[in-house]
Coordinates of C-alpha atoms in Angstrom, one line a residue:
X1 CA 135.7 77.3 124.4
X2 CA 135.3 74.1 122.7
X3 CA 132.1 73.2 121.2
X4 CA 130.5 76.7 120.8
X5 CA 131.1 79.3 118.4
X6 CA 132.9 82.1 119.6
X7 CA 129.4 85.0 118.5
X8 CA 127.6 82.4 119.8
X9 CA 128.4 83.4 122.9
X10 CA 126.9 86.8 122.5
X11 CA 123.5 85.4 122.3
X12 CA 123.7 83.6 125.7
X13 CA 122.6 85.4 128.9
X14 CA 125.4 86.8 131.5
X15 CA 124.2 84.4 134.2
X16 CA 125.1 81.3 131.9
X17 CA 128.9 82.3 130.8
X18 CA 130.4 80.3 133.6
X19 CA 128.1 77.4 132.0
X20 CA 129.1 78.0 128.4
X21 CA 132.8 77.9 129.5
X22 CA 132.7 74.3 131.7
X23 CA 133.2 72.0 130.8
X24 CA 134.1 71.9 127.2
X25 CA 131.8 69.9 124.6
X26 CA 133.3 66.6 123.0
X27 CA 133.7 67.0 118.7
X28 CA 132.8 64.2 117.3
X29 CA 129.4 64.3 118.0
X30 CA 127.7 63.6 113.8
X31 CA 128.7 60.5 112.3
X32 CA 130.2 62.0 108.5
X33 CA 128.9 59.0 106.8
X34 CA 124.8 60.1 108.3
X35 CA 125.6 63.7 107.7
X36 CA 126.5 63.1 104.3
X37 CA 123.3 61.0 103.8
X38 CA 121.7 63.6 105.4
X39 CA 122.8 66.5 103.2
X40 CA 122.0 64.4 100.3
X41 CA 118.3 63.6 101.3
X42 CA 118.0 67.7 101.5
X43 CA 119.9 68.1 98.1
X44 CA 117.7 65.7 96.2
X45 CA 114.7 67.5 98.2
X46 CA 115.5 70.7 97.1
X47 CA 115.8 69.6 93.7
X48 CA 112.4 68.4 93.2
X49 CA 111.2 71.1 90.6
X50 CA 107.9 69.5 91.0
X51 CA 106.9 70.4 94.5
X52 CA 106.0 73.4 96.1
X53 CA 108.4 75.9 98.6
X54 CA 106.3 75.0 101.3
X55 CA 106.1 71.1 101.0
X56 CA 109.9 71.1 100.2
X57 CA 110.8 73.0 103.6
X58 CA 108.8 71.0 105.6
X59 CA 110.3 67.7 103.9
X60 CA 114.3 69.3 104.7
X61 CA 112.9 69.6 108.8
X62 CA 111.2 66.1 108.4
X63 CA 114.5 64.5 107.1
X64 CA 116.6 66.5 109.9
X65 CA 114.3 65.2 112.7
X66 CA 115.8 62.2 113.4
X67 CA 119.0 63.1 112.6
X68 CA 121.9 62.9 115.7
X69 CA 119.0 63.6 118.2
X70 CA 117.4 67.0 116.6
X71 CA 113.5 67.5 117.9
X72 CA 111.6 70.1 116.7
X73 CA 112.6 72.1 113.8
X74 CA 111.8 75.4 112.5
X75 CA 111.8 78.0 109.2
X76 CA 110.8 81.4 110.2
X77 CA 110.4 84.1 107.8
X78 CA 110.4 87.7 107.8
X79 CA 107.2 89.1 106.7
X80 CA 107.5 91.9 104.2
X81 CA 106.6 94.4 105.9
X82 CA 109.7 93.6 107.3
X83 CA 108.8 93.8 111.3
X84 CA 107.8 91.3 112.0
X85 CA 108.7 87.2 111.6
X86 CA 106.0 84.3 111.8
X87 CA 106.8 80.7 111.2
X88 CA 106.2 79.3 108.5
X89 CA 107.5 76.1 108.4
X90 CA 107.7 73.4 111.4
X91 CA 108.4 69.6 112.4
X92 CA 107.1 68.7 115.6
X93 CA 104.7 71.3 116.5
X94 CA 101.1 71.3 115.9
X95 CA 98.8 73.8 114.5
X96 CA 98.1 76.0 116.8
X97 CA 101.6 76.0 118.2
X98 CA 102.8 76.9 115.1
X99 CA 100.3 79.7 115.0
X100 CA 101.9 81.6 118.3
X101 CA 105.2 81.9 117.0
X102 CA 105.8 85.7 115.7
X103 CA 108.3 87.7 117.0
X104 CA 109.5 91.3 116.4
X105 CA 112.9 91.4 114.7
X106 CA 115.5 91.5 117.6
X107 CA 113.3 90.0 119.9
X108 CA 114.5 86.9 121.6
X109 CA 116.8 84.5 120.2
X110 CA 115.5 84.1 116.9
X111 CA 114.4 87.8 116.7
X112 CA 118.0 88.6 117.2
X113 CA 119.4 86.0 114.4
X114 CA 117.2 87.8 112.0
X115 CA 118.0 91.3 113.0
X116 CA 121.6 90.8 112.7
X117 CA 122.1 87.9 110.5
X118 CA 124.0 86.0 113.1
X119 CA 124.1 82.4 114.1
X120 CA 123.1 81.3 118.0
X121 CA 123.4 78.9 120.3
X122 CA 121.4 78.3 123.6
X123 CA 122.9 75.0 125.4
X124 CA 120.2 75.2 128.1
X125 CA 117.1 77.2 126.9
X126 CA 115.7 76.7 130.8
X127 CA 118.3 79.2 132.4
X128 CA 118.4 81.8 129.1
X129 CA 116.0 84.6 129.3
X130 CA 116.4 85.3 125.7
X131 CA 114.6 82.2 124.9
X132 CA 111.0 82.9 124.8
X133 CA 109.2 79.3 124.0
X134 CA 106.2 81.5 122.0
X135 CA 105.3 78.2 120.9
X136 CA 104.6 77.1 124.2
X137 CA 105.6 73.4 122.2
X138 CA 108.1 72.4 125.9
X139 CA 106.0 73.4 128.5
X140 CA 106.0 69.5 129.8
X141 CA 109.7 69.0 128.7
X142 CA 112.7 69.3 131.0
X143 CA 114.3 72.2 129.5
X144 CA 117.4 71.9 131.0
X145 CA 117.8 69.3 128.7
X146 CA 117.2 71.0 125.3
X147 CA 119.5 73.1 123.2
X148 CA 118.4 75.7 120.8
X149 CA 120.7 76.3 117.6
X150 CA 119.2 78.6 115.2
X151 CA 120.7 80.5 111.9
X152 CA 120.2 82.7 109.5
X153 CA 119.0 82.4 105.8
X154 CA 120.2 84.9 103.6
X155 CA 119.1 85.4 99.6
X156 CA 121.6 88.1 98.2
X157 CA 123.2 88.8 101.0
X158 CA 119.6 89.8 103.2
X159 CA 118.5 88.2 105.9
X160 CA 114.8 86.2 104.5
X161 CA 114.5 83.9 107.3
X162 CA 115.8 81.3 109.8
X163 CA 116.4 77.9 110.7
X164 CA 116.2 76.6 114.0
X165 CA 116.3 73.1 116.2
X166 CA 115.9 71.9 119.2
X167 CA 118.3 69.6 120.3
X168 CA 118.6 66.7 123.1
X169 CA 121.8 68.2 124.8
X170 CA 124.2 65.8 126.6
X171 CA 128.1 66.5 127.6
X172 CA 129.6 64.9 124.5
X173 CA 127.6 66.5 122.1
X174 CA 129.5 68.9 119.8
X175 CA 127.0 71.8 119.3
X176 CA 129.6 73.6 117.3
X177 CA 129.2 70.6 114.5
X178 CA 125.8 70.9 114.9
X179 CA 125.7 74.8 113.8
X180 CA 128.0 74.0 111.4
X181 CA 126.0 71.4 109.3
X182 CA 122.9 73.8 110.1
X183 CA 124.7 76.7 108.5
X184 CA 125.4 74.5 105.5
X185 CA 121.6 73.7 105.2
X186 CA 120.5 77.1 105.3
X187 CA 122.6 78.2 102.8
X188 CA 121.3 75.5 100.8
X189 CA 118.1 77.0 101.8
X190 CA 118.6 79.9 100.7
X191 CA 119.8 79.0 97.3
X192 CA 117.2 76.8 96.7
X193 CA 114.5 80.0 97.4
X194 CA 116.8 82.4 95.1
X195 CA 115.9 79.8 92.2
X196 CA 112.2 79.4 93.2
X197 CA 112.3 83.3 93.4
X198 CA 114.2 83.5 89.7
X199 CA 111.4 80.6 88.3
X200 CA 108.8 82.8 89.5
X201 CA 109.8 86.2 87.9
X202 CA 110.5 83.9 84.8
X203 CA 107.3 82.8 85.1
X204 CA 105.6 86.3 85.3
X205 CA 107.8 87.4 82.5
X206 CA 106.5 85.1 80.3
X207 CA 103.0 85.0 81.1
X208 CA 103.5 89.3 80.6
X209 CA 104.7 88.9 77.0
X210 CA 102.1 86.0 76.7
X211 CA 99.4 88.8 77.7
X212 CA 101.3 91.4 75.4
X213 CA 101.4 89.3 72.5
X214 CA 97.6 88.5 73.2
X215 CA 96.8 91.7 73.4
X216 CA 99.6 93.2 70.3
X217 CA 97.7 93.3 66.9
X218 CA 99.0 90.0 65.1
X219 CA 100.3 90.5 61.4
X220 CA 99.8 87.0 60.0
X221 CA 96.6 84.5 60.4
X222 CA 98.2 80.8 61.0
X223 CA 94.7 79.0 59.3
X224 CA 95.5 81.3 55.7
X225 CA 98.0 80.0 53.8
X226 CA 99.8 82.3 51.1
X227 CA 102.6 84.5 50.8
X228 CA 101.1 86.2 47.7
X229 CA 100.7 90.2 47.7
X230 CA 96.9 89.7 47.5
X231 CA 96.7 87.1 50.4
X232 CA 98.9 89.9 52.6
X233 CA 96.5 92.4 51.6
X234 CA 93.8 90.2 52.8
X235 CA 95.6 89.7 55.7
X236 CA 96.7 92.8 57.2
X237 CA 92.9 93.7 56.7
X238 CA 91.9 90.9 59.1
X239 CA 94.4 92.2 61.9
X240 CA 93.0 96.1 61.9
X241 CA 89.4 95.2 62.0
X242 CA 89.6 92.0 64.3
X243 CA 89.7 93.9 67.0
X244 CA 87.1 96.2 66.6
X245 CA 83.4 95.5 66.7
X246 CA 82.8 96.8 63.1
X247 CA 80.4 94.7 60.8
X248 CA 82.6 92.8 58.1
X249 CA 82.0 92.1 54.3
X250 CA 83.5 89.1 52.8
X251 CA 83.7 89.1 49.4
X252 CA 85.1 86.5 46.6
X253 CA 84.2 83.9 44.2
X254 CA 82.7 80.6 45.5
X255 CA 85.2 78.7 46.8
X256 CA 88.0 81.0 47.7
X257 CA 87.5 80.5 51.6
X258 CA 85.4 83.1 52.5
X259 CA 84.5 81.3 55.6
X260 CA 87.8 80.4 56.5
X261 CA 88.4 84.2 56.9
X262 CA 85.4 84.8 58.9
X263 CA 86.7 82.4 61.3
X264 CA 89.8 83.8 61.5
X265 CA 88.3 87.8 62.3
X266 CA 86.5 86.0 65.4
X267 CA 89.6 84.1 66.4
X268 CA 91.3 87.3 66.7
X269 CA 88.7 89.7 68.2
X270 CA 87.6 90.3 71.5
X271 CA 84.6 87.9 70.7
X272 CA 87.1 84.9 70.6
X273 CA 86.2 83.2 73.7
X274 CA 82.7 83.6 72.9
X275 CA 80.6 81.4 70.5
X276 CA 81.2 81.4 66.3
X277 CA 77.9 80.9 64.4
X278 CA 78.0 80.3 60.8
X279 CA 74.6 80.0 58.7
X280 CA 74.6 79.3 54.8
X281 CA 71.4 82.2 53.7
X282 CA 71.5 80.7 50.5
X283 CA 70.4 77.0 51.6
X284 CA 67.4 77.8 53.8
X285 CA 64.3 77.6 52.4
X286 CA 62.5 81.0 52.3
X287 CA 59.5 79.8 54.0
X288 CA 62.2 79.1 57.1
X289 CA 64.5 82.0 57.0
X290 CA 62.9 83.6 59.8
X291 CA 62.7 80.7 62.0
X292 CA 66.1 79.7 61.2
X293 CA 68.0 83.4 62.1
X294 CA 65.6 84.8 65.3
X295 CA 63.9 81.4 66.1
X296 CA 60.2 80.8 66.9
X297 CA 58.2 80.0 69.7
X298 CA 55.9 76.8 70.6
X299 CA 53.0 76.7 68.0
X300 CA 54.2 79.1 65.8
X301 CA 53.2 77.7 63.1
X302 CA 52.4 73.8 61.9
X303 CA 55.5 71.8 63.3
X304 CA 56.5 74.0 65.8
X305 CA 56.4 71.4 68.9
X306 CA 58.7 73.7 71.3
X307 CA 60.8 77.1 71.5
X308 CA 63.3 77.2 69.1
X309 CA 66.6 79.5 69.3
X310 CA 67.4 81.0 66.1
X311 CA 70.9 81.4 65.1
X312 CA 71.4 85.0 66.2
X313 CA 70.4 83.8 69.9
X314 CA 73.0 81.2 69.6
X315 CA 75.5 83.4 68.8
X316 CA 74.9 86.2 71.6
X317 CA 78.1 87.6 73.1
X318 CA 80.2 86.1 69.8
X319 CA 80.0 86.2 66.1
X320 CA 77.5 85.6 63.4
X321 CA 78.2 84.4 59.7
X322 CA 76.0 84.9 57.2
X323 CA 77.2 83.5 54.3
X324 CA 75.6 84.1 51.0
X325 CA 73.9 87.3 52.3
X326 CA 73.4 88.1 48.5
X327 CA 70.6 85.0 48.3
X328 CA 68.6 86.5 50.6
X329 CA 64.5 87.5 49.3
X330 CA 64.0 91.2 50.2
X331 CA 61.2 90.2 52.6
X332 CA 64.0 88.2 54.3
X333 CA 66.3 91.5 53.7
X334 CA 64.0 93.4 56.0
X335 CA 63.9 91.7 58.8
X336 CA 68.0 91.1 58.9
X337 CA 68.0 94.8 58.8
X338 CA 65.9 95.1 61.5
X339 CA 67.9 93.1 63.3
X340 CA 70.9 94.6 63.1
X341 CA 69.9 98.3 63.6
X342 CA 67.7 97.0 66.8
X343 CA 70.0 94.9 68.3
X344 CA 67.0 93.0 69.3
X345 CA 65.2 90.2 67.4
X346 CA 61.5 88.8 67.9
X347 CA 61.1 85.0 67.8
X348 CA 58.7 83.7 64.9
X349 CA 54.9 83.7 67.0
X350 CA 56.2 86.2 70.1
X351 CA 55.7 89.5 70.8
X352 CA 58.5 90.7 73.3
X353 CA 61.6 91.7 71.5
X354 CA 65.0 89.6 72.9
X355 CA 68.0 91.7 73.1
X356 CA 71.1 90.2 71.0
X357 CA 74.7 91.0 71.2
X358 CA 76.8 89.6 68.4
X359 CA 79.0 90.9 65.8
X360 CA 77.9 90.1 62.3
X361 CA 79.9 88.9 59.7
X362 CA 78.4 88.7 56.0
X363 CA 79.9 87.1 53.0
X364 CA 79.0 86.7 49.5
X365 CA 79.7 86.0 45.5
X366 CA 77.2 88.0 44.5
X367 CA 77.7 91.6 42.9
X368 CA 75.7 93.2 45.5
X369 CA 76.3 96.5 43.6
X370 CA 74.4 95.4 40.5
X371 CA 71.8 93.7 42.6
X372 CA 70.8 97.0 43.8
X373 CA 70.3 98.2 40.3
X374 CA 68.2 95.1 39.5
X375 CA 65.9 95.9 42.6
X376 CA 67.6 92.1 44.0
X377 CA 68.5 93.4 47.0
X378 CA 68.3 96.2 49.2
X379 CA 70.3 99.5 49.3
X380 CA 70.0 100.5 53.1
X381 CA 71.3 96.5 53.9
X382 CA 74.1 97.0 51.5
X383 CA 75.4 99.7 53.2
X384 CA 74.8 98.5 56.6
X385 CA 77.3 95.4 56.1
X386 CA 79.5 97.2 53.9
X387 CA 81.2 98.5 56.5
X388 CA 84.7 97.2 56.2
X389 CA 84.8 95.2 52.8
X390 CA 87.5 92.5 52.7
X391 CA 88.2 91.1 49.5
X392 CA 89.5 87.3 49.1
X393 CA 91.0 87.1 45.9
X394 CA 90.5 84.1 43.2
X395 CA 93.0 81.4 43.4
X396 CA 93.9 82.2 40.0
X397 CA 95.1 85.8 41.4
X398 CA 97.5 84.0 43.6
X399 CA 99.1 81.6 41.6
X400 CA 102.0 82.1 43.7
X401 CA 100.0 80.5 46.7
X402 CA 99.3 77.3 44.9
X403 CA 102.3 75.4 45.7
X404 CA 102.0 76.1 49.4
X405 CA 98.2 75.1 49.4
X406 CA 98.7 72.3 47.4
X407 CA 101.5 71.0 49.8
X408 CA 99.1 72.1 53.1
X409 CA 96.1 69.5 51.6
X410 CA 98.7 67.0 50.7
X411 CA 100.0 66.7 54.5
X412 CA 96.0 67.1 55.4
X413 CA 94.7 64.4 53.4
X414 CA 98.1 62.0 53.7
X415 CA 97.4 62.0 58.0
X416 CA 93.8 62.1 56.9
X417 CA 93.5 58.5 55.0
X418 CA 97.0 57.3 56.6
X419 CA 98.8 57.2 53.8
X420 CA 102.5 57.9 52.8
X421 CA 102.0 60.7 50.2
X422 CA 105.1 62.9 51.0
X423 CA 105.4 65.3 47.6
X424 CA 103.9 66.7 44.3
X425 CA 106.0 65.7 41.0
X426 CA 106.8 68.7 39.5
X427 CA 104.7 67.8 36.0
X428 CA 101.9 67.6 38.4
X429 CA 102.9 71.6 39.8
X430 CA 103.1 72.5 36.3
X431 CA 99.4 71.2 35.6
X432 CA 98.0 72.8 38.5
X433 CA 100.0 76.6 37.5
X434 CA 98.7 76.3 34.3
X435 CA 95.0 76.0 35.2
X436 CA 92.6 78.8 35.5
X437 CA 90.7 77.1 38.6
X438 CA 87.3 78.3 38.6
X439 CA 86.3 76.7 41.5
X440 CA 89.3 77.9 43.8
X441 CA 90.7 76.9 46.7
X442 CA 88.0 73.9 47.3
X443 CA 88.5 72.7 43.9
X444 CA 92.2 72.6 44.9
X445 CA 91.5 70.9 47.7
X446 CA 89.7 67.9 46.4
X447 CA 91.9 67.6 43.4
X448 CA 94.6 66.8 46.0
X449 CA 92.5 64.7 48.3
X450 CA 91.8 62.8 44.8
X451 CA 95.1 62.2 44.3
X452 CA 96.3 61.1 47.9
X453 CA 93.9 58.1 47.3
X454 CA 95.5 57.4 43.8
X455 CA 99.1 58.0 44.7
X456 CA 100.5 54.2 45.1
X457 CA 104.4 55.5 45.3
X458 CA 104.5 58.6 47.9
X459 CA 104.3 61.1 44.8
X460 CA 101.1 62.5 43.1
X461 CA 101.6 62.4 39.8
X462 CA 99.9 64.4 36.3
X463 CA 97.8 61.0 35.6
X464 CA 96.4 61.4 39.4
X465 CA 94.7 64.9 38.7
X466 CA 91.4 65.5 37.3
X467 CA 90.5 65.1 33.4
X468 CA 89.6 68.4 34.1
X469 CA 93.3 69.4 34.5
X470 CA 94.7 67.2 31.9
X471 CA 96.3 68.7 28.7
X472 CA 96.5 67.2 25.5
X473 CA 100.7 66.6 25.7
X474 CA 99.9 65.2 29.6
X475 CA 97.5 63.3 28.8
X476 CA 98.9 61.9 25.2
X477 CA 96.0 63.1 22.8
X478 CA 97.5 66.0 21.6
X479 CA 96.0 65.9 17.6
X480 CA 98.9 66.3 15.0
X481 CA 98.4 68.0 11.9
X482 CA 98.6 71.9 11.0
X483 CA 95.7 74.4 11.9
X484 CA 93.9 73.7 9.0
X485 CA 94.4 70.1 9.0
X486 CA 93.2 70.0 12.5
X487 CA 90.1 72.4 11.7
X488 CA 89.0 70.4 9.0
X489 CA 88.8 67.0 11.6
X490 CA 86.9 68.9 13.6
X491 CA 84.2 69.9 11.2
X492 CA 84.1 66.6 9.7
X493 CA 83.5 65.3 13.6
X494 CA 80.7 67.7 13.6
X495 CA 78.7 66.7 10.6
X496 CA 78.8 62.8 10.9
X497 CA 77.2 63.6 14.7
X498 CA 74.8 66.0 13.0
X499 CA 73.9 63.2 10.3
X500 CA 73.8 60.3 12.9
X501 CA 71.6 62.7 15.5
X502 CA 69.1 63.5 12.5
X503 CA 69.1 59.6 11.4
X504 CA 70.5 60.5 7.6
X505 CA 68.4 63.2 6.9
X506 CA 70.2 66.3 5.5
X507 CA 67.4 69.0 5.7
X508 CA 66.8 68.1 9.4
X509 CA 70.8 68.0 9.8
X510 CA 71.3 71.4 8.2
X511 CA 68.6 73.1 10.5
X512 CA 70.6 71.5 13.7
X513 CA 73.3 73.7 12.8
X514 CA 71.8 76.5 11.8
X515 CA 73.0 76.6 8.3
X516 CA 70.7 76.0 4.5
X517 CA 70.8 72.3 3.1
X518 CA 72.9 73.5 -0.1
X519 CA 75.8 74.1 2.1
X520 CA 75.1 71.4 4.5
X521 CA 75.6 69.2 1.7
X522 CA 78.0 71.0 -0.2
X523 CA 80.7 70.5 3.4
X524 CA 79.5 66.3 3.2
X525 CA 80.9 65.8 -0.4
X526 CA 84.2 67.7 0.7
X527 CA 84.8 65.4 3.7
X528 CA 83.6 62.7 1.3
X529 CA 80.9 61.7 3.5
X530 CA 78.1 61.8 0.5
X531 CA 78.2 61.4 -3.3
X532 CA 77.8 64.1 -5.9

């Protein structure tokens, strides 16, 4: 038989094999030129990665519609339970039609395509009892007019689904070529849903080691710059107590980025999504402490016009600061450790203790230790937020860190104030290795910021530091002369500005300087300054 696959056949119904046979179906029937317009409207359609499965079928079945005279079209799908089959998909059938169509695998035609993975054809679906019309979408159609083609889609070899049409059937229509370009778009089909399937367990693969690498304790803290064995100490400090709900002790000179560190415990706890307080304990007022950490109600006190929310309310569910613990009065000492044994605070003018969760984190310069023995601060609070100490070390420690600081505020500061700094000279990296920085990291910071502003050729330079930083060869005023030549300029500096501070007068002079007037005068006639 021409114009029907030879399997085919085995779908039709006994009564209509006479039919199938007589008389033969022209070829022909699918202009190549449409077909391949067609196959390259579901091509580019498949390859849209930016719409859904769903939205993509139904644009395939809304681009076949009006191709060589196919009607409504179809994508079933087995469920995966596997016994079932529902469509999922359809062009020309409305809601509710689509709705009643579910079949049980190797029931009617398309139950039978999806249990055996076979193509069929019905020529006539109003003389096939295998066609069962669950859609009820051509109850007021003439059915004798209306072929059903419907195929498989396979993904790895197993049957996933299947595409069917209804088609306007008329003598020279070649329903063989139509089953053949069908078979072509399923398989397209079904590759297409093999790479959405493949993007998908991609997708969950890396959202799992997202989650595992959320979740995995992280060895290095992006915002703290240094390779230096002290900073890695630091460091691996932060990642075992981040996690935990311990109460932290920041300790380091002024400067060194106490702060920074705090920040970077909450940014790695289980607190992060919750809020990150910081308070400065040695800039409020004494007379305000209270109000400031627990709050105070309406007339509290003179100036209290409303409720106020102290700053351990603010930070409920996340993380407190409190840097410069060390500055605290020992009144204010007793209330903090109130607080944190309680859990609960009491607003400044109430009576009904408010519940608080938050972690606290405590910093300071001070040797707390030695305050204890001065009766400056508290005992029982000392070791209440000395639970996990964590040292930052003086930039002067890390000398090996410099460098990379210095070229992390450089960047900063250049995108900061727009301006084309791009590198340090490598006098100017000398300078900075060779001082003893007592104000740390910050002074390192604005000793860089100072010299992005100055820099007029893309390179800071020794003359753009600090006088502070300067040396006498850098800066040209290096004295000549041997030791003793340069001591004895130095004391001769110091007795003309005792002489000109005392207005000439030697006695007065002498006693500036702590020494008698014999040997005041005796060091002027050396220097010359004074006659015998």
């Amino acid at each position: 038989m021409k114009g029907v696959p030879e399997r085919s056949r085995l779908e039709a119904s006994p009564e209509l094999a006479s039919e199938l046979t007589e008389p033969p179906l022209l070829p022909g029937s699918i202009d190549t030129r449409r077909e391949v317009h067609l196959l390259h409207q579901i091509s580019t359609e498949l390859l849209s990665s930016k719409r859904h499965l769903g939205p993509m079928l139904k644009g395939i079945l809304t681009h076949m519609a009006g191709f060589a005279g196919m009607e409504r079209g179809m994508i079933t799908v087995i469920e995966p339970s596997r016994d079932l089959a529902r469509v999922d998909v359809s062009h020309g059938l409305s809601a509710e039609q689509q709705s009643r169509g579910q079949y049980q695998l190797g029931e009617g035609v398309i139950g039978r395509v999806l249990d055996r993975g076979e193509p069929c054809v019905v020529p006539n679906i109003g003389r096939d009892p295998l066609f069962l019309d669950r859609t009820e979408s051509r109850a007021h159609l003439d059915r004798s007019k209306i072929a059903f083609l419907c195929v498989p889609v396979t993904n790895d070899g197993q049957v996933i689904g299947a595409l069917s049409v209804d088609r306007i059937y008329e003598r020279d229509v070649s329903l063989e070529e139509d089953l053949r370009l069908l078979t072509i778009i399923a398989t397209m089909i079904g590759q297409a849903v093999r790479q959405r399937k493949d993007q998908i367990e991609d997708l969950e693969s890396l959202k799992r080691e997202q989650k595992q690498l959320e979740e995995k304790p992280q060895h290095s803290v992006p915002d703290l710059i240094g390779t230096s064995r002290a900073m890695r100490t630091a460091v691996e400090l932060i990642t075992q107590v981040a996690k935990s709900e311990a109460t932290v002790l920041i300790r380091g000179e002024s400067g060194t980025g106490k702060e920074l560190v705090a920040s970077a415990v909450h940014a790695d706890s289980l607190r992060r999504a919750g809020p990150f307080v910081a308070v400065n304990c040695g800039s409020i007022p004494e007379q305000l402490v209270e109000s400031e950490l627990f709050g105070h109600v309406r007339g509290a006190f003179t100036g209290a016009q409303s409720n106020r929310v102290g700053r351990f309310e603010a930070a409920h569910g996340g993380t407190l600061f409190l840097d410069e613990v060390g500055e605290l009065s020992l009144p204010s000492q007793v209330k903090l450790l109130r607080a944190l044994q309680t859990r609960e605070i009491d607003r400044v003018g109430d009576t009904r203790p408010r519940p608080v969760d938050v972690r606290v984190i405590a910093a300071t310069h001070v040797n707390l230790e030695k305050a204890i023995q001065e009766g400056r601060f508290r005992e029982d609070l000392f070791y209440r937020i000395n639970v996990f100490p964590i040292y930052v070390p003086a930039l002067r420690e890390r000398k090996t860190d410099i460098t990379l600081l210095a070229d992390h505020f450089l960047e900063k500061y250049a995108r900061e104030h727009g301006r084309s700094v791009v590198r340090i000279s490598t006098p100017a990296i000398d300078l900075m290795m060779a001082y003893h920085w007592p104000g740390n990291v910050r002074e390192l910071e604005n000793c860089i910021a100072r010299a992005v502003l100055l820099s007029s050729d893309g390179v800071v330079r020794e003359h753009h530091l600090p006088p502070t930083l300067q040396t006498g060869a850098s800066s040209g005023t290096t004295r000549p002369g041997t030791l003793e030549e340069q001591m004895m300029a130095f004391e001769r500096e110091i007795l003309v500005e005792a002489m000109r501070n005392a207005n000439g007068n030697q006695s007065q002079a002498a006693r500036v300087l702590g020494t008698t007037p014999r040997i005041f005068g005796y060091r002027l006639r050396r220097h010359g300054l004074h006659g015998p």
